[in-house]
mmCIF file of C-alpha atoms in Angstrom:
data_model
loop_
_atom_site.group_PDB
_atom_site.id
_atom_site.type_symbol
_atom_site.label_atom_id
_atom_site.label_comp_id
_atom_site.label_asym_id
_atom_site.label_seq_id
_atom_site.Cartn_x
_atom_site.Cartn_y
_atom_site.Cartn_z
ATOM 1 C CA UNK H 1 0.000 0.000 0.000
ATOM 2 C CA UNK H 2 1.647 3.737 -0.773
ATOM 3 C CA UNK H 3 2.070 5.846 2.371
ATOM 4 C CA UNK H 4 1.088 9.181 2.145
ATOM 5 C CA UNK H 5 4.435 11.394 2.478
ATOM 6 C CA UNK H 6 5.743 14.758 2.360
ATOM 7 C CA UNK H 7 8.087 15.533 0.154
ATOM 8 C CA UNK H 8 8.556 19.257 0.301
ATOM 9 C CA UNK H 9 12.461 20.031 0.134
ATOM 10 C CA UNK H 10 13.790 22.518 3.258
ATOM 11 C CA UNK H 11 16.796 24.904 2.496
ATOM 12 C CA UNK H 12 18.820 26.226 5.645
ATOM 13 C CA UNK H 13 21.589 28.547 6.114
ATOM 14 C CA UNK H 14 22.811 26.784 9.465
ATOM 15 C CA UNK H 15 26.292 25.799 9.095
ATOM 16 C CA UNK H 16 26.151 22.813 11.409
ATOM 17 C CA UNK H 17 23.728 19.725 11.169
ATOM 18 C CA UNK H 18 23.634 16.065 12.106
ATOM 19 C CA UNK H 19 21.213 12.974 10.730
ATOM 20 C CA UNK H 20 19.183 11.163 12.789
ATOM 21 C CA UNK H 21 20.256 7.837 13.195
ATOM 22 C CA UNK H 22 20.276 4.418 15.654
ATOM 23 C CA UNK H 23 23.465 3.612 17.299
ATOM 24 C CA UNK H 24 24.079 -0.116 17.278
ATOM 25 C CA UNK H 25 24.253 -0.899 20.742
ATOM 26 C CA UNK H 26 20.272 0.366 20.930
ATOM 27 C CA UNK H 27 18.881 -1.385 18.032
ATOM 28 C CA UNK H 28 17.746 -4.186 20.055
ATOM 29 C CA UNK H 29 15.635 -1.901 21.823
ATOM 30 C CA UNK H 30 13.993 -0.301 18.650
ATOM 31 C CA UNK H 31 13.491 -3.705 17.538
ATOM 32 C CA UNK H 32 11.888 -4.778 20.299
ATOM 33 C CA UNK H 33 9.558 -1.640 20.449
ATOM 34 C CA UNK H 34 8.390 -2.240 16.682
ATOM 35 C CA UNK H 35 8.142 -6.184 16.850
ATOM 36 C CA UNK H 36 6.633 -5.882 19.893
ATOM 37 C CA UNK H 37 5.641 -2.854 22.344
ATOM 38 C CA UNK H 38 3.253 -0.887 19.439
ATOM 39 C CA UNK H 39 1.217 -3.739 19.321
ATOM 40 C CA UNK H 40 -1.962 -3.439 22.192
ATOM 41 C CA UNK H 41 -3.624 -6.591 21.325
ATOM 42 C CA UNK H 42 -0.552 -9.221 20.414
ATOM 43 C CA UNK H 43 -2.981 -12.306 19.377
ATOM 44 C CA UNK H 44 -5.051 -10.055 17.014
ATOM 45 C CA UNK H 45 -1.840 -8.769 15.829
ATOM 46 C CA UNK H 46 -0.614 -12.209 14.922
ATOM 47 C CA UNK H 47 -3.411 -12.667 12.833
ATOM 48 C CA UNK H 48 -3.893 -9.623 11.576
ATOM 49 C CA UNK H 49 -0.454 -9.473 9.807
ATOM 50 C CA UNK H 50 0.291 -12.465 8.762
ATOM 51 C CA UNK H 51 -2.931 -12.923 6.780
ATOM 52 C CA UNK H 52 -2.928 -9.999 5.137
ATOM 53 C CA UNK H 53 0.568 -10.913 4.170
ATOM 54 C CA UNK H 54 -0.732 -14.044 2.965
ATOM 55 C CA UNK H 55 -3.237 -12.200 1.078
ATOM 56 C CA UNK H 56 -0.626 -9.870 -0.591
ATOM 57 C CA UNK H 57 1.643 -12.613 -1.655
ATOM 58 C CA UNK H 58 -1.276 -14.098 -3.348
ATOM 59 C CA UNK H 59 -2.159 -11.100 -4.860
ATOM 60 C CA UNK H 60 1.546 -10.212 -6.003
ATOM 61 C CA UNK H 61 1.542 -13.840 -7.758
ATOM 62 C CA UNK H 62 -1.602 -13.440 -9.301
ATOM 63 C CA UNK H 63 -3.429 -16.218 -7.862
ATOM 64 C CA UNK H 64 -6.744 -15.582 -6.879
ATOM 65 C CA UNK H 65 -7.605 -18.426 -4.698
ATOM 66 C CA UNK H 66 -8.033 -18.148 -1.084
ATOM 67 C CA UNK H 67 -5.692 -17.844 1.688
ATOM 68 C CA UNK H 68 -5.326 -21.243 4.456
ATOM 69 C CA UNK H 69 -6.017 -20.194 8.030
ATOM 70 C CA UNK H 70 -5.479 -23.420 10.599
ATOM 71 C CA UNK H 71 -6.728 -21.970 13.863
ATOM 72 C CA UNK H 72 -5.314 -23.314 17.292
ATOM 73 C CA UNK H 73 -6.944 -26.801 19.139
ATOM 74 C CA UNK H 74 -5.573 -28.826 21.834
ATOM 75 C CA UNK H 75 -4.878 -31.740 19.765
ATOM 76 C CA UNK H 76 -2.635 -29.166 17.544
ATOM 77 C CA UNK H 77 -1.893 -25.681 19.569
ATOM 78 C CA UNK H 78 -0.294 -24.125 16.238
ATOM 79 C CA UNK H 79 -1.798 -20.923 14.459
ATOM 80 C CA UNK H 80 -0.945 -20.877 10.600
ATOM 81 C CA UNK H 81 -1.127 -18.868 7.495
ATOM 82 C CA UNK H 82 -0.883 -20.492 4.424
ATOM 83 C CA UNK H 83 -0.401 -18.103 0.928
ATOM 84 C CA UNK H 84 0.104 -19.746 -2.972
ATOM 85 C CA UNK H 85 2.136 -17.404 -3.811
ATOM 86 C CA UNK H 86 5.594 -17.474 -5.437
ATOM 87 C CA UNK H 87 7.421 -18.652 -2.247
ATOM 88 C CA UNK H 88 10.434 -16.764 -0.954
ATOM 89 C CA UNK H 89 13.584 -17.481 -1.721
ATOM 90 C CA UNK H 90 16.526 -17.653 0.877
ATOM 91 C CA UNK H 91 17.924 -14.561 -0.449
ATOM 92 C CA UNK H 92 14.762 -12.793 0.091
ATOM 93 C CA UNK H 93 14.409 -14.670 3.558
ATOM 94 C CA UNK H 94 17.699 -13.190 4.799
ATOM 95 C CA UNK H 95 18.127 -10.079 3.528
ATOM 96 C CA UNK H 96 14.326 -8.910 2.906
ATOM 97 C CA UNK H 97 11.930 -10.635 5.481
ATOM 98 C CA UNK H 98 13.903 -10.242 8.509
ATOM 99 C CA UNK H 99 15.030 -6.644 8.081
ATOM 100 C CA UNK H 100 12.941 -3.854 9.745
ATOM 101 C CA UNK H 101 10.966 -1.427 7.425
ATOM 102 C CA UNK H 102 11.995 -3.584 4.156
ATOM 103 C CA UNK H 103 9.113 -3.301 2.101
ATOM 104 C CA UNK H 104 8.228 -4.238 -1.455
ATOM 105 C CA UNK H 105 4.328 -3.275 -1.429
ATOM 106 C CA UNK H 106 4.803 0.768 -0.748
ATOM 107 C CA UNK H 107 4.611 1.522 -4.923
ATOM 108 C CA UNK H 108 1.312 0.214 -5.642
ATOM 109 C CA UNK H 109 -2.380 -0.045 -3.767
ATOM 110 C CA UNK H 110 -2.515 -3.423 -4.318
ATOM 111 C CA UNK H 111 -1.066 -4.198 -1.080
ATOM 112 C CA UNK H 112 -2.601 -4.121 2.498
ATOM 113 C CA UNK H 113 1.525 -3.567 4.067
ATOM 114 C CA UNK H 114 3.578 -1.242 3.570
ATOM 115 C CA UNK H 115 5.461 -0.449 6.525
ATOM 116 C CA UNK H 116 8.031 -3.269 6.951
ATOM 117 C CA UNK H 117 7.283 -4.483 10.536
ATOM 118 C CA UNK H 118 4.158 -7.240 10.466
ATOM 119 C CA UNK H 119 6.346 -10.221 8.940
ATOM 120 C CA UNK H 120 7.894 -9.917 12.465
ATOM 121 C CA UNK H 121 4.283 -9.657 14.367
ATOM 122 C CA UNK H 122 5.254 -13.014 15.893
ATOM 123 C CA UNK H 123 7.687 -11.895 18.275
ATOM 124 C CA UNK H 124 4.859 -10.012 19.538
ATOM 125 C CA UNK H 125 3.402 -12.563 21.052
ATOM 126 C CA UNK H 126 6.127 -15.529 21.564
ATOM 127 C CA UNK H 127 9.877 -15.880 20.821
ATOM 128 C CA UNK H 128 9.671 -17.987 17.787
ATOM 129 C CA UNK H 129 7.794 -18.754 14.833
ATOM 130 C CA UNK H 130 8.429 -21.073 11.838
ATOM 131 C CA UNK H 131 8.604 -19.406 8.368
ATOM 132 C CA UNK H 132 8.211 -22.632 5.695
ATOM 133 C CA UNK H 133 9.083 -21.668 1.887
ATOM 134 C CA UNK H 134 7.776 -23.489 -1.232
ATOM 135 C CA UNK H 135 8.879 -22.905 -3.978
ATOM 136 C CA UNK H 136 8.724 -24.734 -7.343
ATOM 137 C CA UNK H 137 12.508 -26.290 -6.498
ATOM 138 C CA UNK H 138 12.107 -26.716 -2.603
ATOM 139 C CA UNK H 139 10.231 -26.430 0.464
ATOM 140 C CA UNK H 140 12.803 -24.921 3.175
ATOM 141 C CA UNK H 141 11.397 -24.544 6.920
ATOM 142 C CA UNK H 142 13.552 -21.346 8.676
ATOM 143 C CA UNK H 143 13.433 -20.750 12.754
ATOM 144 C CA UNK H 144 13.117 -17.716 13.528
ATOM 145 C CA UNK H 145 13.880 -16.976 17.336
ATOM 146 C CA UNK H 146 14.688 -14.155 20.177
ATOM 147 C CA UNK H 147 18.249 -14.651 20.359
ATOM 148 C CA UNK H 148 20.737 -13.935 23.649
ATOM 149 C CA UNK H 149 21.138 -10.127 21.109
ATOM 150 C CA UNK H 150 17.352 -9.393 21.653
ATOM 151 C CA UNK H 151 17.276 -8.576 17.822
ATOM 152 C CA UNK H 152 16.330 -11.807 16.422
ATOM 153 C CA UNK H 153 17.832 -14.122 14.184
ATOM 154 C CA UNK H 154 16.097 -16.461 11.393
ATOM 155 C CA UNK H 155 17.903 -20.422 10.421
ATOM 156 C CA UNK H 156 17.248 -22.630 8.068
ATOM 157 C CA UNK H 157 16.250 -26.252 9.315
ATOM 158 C CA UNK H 158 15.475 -28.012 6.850
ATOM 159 C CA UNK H 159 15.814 -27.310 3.053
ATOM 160 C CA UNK H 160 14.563 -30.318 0.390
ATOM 161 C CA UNK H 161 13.661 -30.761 -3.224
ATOM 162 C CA UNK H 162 9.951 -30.170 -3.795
ATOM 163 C CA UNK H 163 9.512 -33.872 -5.232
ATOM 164 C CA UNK H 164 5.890 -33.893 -4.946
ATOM 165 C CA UNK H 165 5.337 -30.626 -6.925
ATOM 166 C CA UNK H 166 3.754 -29.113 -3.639
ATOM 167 C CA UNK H 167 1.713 -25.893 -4.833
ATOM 168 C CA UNK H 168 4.209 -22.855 -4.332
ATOM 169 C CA UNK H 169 3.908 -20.095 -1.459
ATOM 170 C CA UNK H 170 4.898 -19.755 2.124
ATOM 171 C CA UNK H 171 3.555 -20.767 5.674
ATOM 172 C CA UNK H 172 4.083 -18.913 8.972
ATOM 173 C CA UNK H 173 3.308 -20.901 12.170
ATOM 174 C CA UNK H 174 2.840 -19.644 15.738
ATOM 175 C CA UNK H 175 2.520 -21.673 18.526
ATOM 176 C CA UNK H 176 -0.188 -20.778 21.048
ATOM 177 C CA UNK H 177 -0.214 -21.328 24.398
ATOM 178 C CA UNK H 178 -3.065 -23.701 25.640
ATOM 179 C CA UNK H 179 -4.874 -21.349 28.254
ATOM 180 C CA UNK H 180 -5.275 -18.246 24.675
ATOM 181 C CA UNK H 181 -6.044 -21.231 22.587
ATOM 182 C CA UNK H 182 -10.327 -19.773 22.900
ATOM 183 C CA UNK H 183 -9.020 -16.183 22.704
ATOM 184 C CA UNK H 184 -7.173 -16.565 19.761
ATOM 185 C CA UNK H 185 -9.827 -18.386 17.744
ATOM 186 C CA UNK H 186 -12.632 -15.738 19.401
ATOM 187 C CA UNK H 187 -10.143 -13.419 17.677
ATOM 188 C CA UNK H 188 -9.892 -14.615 14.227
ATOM 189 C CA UNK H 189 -13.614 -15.532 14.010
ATOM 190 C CA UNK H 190 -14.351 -12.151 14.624
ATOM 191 C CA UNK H 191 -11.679 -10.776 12.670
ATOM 192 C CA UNK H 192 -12.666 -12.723 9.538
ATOM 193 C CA UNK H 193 -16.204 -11.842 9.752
ATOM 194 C CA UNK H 194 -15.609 -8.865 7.523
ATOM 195 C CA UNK H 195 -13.377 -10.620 4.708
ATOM 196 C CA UNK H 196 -15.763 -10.449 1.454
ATOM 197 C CA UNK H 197 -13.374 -13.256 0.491
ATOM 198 C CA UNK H 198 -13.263 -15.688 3.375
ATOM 199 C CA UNK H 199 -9.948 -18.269 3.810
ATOM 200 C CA UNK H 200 -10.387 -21.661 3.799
ATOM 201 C CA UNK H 201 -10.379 -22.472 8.189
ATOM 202 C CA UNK H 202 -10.989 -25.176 10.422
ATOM 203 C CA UNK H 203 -14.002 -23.216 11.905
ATOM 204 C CA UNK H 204 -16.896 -22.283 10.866
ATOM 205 C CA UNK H 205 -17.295 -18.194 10.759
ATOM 206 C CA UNK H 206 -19.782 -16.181 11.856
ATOM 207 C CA UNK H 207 -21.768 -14.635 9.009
ATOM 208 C CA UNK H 208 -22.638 -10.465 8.967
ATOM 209 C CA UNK H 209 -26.325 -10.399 8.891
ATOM 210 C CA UNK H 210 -26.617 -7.956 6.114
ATOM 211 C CA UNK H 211 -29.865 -6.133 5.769
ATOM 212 C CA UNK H 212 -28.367 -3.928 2.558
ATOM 213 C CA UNK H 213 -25.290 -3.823 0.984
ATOM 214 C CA UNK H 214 -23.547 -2.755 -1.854
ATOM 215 C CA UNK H 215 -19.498 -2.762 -3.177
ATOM 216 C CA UNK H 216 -18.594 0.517 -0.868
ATOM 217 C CA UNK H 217 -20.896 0.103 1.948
ATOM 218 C CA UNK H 218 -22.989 -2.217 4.118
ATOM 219 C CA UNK H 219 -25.730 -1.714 6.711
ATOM 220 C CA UNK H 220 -26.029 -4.629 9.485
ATOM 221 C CA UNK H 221 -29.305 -5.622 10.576
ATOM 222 C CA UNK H 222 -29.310 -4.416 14.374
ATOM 223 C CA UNK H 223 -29.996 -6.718 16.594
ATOM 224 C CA UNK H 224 -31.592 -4.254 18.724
ATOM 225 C CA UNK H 225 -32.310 -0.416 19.239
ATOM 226 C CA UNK H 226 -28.717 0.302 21.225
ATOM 227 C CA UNK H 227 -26.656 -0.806 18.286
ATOM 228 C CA UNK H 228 -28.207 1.641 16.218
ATOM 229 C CA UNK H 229 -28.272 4.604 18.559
ATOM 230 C CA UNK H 230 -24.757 3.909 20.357
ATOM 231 C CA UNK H 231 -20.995 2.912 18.671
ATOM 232 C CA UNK H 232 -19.703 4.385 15.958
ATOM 233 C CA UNK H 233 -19.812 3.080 11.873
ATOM 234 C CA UNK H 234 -16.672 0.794 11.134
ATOM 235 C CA UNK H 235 -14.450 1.205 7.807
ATOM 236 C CA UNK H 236 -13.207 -1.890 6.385
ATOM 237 C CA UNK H 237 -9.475 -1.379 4.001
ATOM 238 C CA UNK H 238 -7.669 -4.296 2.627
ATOM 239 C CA UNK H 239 -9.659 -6.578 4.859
ATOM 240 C CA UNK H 240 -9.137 -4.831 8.129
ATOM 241 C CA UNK H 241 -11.971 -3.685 10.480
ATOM 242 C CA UNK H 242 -11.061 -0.242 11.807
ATOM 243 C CA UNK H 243 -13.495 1.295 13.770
ATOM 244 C CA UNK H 244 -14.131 4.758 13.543
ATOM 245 C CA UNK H 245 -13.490 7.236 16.576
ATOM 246 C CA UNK H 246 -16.008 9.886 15.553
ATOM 247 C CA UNK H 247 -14.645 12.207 18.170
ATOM 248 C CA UNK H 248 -10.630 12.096 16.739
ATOM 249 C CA UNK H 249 -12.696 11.987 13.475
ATOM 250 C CA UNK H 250 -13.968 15.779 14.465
ATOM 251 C CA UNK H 251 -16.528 15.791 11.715
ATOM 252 C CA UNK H 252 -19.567 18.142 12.125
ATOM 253 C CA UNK H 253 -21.856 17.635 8.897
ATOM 254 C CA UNK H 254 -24.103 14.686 7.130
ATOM 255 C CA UNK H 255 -21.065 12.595 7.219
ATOM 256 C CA UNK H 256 -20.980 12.822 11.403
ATOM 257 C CA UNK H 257 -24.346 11.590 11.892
ATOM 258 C CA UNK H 258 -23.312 8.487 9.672
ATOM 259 C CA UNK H 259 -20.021 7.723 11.126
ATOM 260 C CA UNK H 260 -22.053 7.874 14.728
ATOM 261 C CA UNK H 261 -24.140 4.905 13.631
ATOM 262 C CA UNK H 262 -23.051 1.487 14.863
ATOM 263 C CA UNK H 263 -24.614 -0.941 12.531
ATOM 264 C CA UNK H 264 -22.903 0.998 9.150
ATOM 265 C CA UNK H 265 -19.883 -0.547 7.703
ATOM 266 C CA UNK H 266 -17.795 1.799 4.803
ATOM 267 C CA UNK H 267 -15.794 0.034 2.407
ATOM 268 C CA UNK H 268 -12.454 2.361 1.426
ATOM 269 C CA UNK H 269 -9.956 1.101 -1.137
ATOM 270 C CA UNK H 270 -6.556 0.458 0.128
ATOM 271 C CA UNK H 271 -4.451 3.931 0.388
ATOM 272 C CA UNK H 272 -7.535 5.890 0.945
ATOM 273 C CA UNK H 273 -7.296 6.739 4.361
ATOM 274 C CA UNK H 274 -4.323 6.876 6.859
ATOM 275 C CA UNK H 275 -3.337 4.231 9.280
ATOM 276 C CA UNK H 276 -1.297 3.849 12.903
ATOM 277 C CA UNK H 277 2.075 2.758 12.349
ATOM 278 C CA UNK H 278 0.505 -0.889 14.235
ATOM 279 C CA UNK H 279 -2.503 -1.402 12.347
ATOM 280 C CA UNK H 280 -5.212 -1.100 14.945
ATOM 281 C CA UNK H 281 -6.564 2.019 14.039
ATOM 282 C CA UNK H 282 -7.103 4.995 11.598
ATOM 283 C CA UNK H 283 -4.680 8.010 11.490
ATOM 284 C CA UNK H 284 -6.703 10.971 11.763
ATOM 285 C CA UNK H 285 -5.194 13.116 9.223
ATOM 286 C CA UNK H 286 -6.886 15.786 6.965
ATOM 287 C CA UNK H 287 -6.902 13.058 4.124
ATOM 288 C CA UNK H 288 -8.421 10.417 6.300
ATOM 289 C CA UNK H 289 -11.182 13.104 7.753
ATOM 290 C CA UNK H 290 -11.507 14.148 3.609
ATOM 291 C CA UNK H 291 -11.895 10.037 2.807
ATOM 292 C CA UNK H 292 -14.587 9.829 5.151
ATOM 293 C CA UNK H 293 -16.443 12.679 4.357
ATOM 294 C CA UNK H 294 -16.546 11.746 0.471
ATOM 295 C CA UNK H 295 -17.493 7.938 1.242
ATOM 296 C CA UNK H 296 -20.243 8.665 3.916
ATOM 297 C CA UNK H 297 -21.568 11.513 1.187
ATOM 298 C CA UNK H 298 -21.513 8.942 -1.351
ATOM 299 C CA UNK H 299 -23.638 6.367 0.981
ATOM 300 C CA UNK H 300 -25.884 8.781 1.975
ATOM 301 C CA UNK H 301 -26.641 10.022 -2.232
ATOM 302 C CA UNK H 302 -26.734 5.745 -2.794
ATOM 303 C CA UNK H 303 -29.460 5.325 0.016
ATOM 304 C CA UNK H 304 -31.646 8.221 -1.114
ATOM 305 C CA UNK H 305 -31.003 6.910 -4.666
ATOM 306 C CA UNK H 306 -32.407 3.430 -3.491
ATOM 307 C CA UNK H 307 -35.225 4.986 -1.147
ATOM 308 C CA UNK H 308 -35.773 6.580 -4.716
ATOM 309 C CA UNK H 309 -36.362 3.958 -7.410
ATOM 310 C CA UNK H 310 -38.883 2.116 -3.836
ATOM 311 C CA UNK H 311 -41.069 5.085 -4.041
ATOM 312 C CA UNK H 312 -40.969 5.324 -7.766
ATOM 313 C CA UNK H 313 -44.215 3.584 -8.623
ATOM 314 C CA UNK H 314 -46.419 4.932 -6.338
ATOM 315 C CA UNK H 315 -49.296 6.376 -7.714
ATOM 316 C CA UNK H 316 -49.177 9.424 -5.564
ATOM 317 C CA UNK H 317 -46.733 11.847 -3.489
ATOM 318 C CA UNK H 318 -48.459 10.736 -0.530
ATOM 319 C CA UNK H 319 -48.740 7.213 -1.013
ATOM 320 C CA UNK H 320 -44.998 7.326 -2.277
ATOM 321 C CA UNK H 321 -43.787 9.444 1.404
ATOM 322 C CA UNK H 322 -46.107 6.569 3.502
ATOM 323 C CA UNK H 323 -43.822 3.647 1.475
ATOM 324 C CA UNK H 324 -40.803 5.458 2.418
ATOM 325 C CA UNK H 325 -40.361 3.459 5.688
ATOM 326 C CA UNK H 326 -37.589 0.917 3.865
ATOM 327 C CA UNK H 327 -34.954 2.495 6.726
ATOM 328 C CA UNK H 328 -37.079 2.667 9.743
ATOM 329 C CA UNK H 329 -36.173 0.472 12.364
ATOM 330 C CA UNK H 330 -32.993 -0.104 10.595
ATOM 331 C CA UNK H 331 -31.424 3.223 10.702
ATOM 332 C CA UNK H 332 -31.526 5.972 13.480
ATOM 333 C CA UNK H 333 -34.016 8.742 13.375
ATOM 334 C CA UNK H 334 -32.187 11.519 12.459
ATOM 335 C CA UNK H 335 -30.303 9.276 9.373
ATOM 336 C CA UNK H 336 -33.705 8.298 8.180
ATOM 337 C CA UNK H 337 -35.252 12.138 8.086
ATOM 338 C CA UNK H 338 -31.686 12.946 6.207
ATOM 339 C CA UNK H 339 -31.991 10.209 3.483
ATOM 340 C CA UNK H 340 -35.655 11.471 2.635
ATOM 341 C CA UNK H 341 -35.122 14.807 2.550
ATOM 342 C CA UNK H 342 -32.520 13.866 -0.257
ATOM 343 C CA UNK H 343 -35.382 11.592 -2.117
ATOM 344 C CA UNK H 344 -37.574 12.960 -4.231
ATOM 345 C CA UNK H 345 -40.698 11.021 -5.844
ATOM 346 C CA UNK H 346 -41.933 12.538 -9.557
ATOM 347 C CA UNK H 347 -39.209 16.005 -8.448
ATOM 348 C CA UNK H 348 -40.534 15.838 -5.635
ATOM 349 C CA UNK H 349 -40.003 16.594 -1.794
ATOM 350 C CA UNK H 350 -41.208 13.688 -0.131
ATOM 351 C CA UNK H 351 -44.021 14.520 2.666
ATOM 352 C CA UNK H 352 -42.227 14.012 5.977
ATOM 353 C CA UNK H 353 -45.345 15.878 8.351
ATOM 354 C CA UNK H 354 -48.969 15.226 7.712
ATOM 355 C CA UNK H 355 -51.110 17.610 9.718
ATOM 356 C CA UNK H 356 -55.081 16.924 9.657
ATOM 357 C CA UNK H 357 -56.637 20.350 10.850
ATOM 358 C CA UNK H 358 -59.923 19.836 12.925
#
């Protein structure tokens, strides 16, 4: 995914001037804080990361088939990621994978990463991880482990010729302990409830119940007045939930009142918005704040647009403002006054007060 970045050049007349830089003896301690410390939720982080890596790898190969998730049991307390991609190669292992901010998704929107740091989001939650390669000449299974350094080192442990013409790509494992074994699959069920394109898991997920949808947005059926009326709308980019903090979002307009409703999900192509250097939530920048703004304007022209072509074919402006209920119940108040005032039936206001004088 491009970043956004600033590239204006400074001039300065000051004769003396030093980069910014890491001394050696404290990169274990940066290392640590990006595998690690920025991370608030380490499971969801696990899984986060390394399947939308698995995602991207399939994307960069051009293989459109769905990623393998294996979620933790007792029988078999590992947590794995399965892509078909092209597989890495050791060169790309050593000097690519395992270095910090090395990133070959930042020129194109194709990608969900871009920053360099979530092939490493295993160290975030245990001191090793297994990294195994295929590729069309050999599967090779690397270690990669908190060393006595604290920066991490990867080995190879096995390499061997691909006899069997196993389907290319790469497979991270994790090893869970037994007591987050629930937590972690609680995690990933509800994490993968908002893929469009689901993996292929040993669970069965938990389905959105959709009342209306379309390719940019989606409207869950509430399951009762509170998740209409309290939360805040959720944006989903490159398969990530983030939800929306309406009050960092500091939006006063149509777009607030939309963004304040709990059971509205946006969908935002990837680069559209801003995100936290971990992942777990929007940066609230003026393009992110922009983003919003356009794609909640955009729902709100689509909903009056559908309320529309409902009303269309009643016989009278009346009769077509009584059929307009499609969003009550479904919607909060104030969104549903909004959307008719923006419908019009034959030109036409819709009638939103019907006063019968005595």
């Amino acid at each position: 995914m491009k970043l956004s970045t600033n590239t204006n050049n400074y001039r300065t007349n000051i004769a003396k001037a030093a980069d910014f830089g890491i001394q050696d003896n404290d990169l274990s301690h940066i290392m640590g804080i990006l595998r690690s410390q920025i991370y608030s939720d380490k499971l969801l982080a696990v899984i986060r990361e390394y399947s939308t890596n698995a995602v991207d790898a399939n994307v960069e190969a051009g293989n459109p088939a769905p990623i393998n998730v294996h979620l933790p049991t007792i029988a078999e307390p590992t947590l794995s990621f399965r892509d078909y991609g092209s597989g890495l190669t050791d060169d790309e292992v050593c000097n690519l994978y395992v270095k910090y901010g090395a990133s070959t998704k930042r020129s194109s929107n194709d990608y969900t990463g871009c920053l360099g740091i979530g092939c490493k989001a295993g160290f975030a939650y245990g001191s090793t991880f297994n990294v195994i390669s295929y590729t069309k000449d050999h599967i090779t299974t690397w270690l990669a482990r908190i060393d006595e350094s604290q920066r991490g080192t990867i080995s190879m442990l096995n390499k061997e010729p691909n006899a069997l013409n196993v389907p290319t790509g790469t497979r991270v494992e994790v090893s869970i302990r037994k007591q987050d074994i629930d937590q972690c699959v609680e995690k990933a069920k509800q994490f993968f409830m908002y893929w469009k394109t689901k993996p292929t898991i040993n669970v069965t997920l938990p389905e959105l119940d959709i009342f209306e949808s379309t390719d940019d947005w989606a409207i869950k059926r509430p399951s009762d007045s509170y998740s209409r009326f309290h939360g805040s709308a959720s944006l989903v980019m490159g398969n990530i939930r983030y939800p929306i903090d309406t009050n960092n979002a500091n939006l006063n307009n149509d777009a607030a009142c939309l963004l304040s409703t709990g059971n509205v999900i946006l969908y935002a192509p990837l680069g559209a918005v801003d995100i936290a250097a971990n992942r777990e939530s929007l940066e609230y920048s003026d393009r992110t704040r922009n983003a919003l703004v356009a794609i909640s304007n955009n729902m709100l022209i689509d909903l009056a647009t559908k309320l529309g072509k409902i009303v269309s074919n009643e016989a009278s402006r009346i009769k077509a403002s009584i059929k307009s209920h499609h969003y009550d119940n479904i919607l909060p108040d104030n969104i549903v006054s909004l959307i008719k005032s923006k419908t019009k039936w034959n030109k036409q206001d819709l009638i939103t007060n019907i006063s019968i004088s005595g």
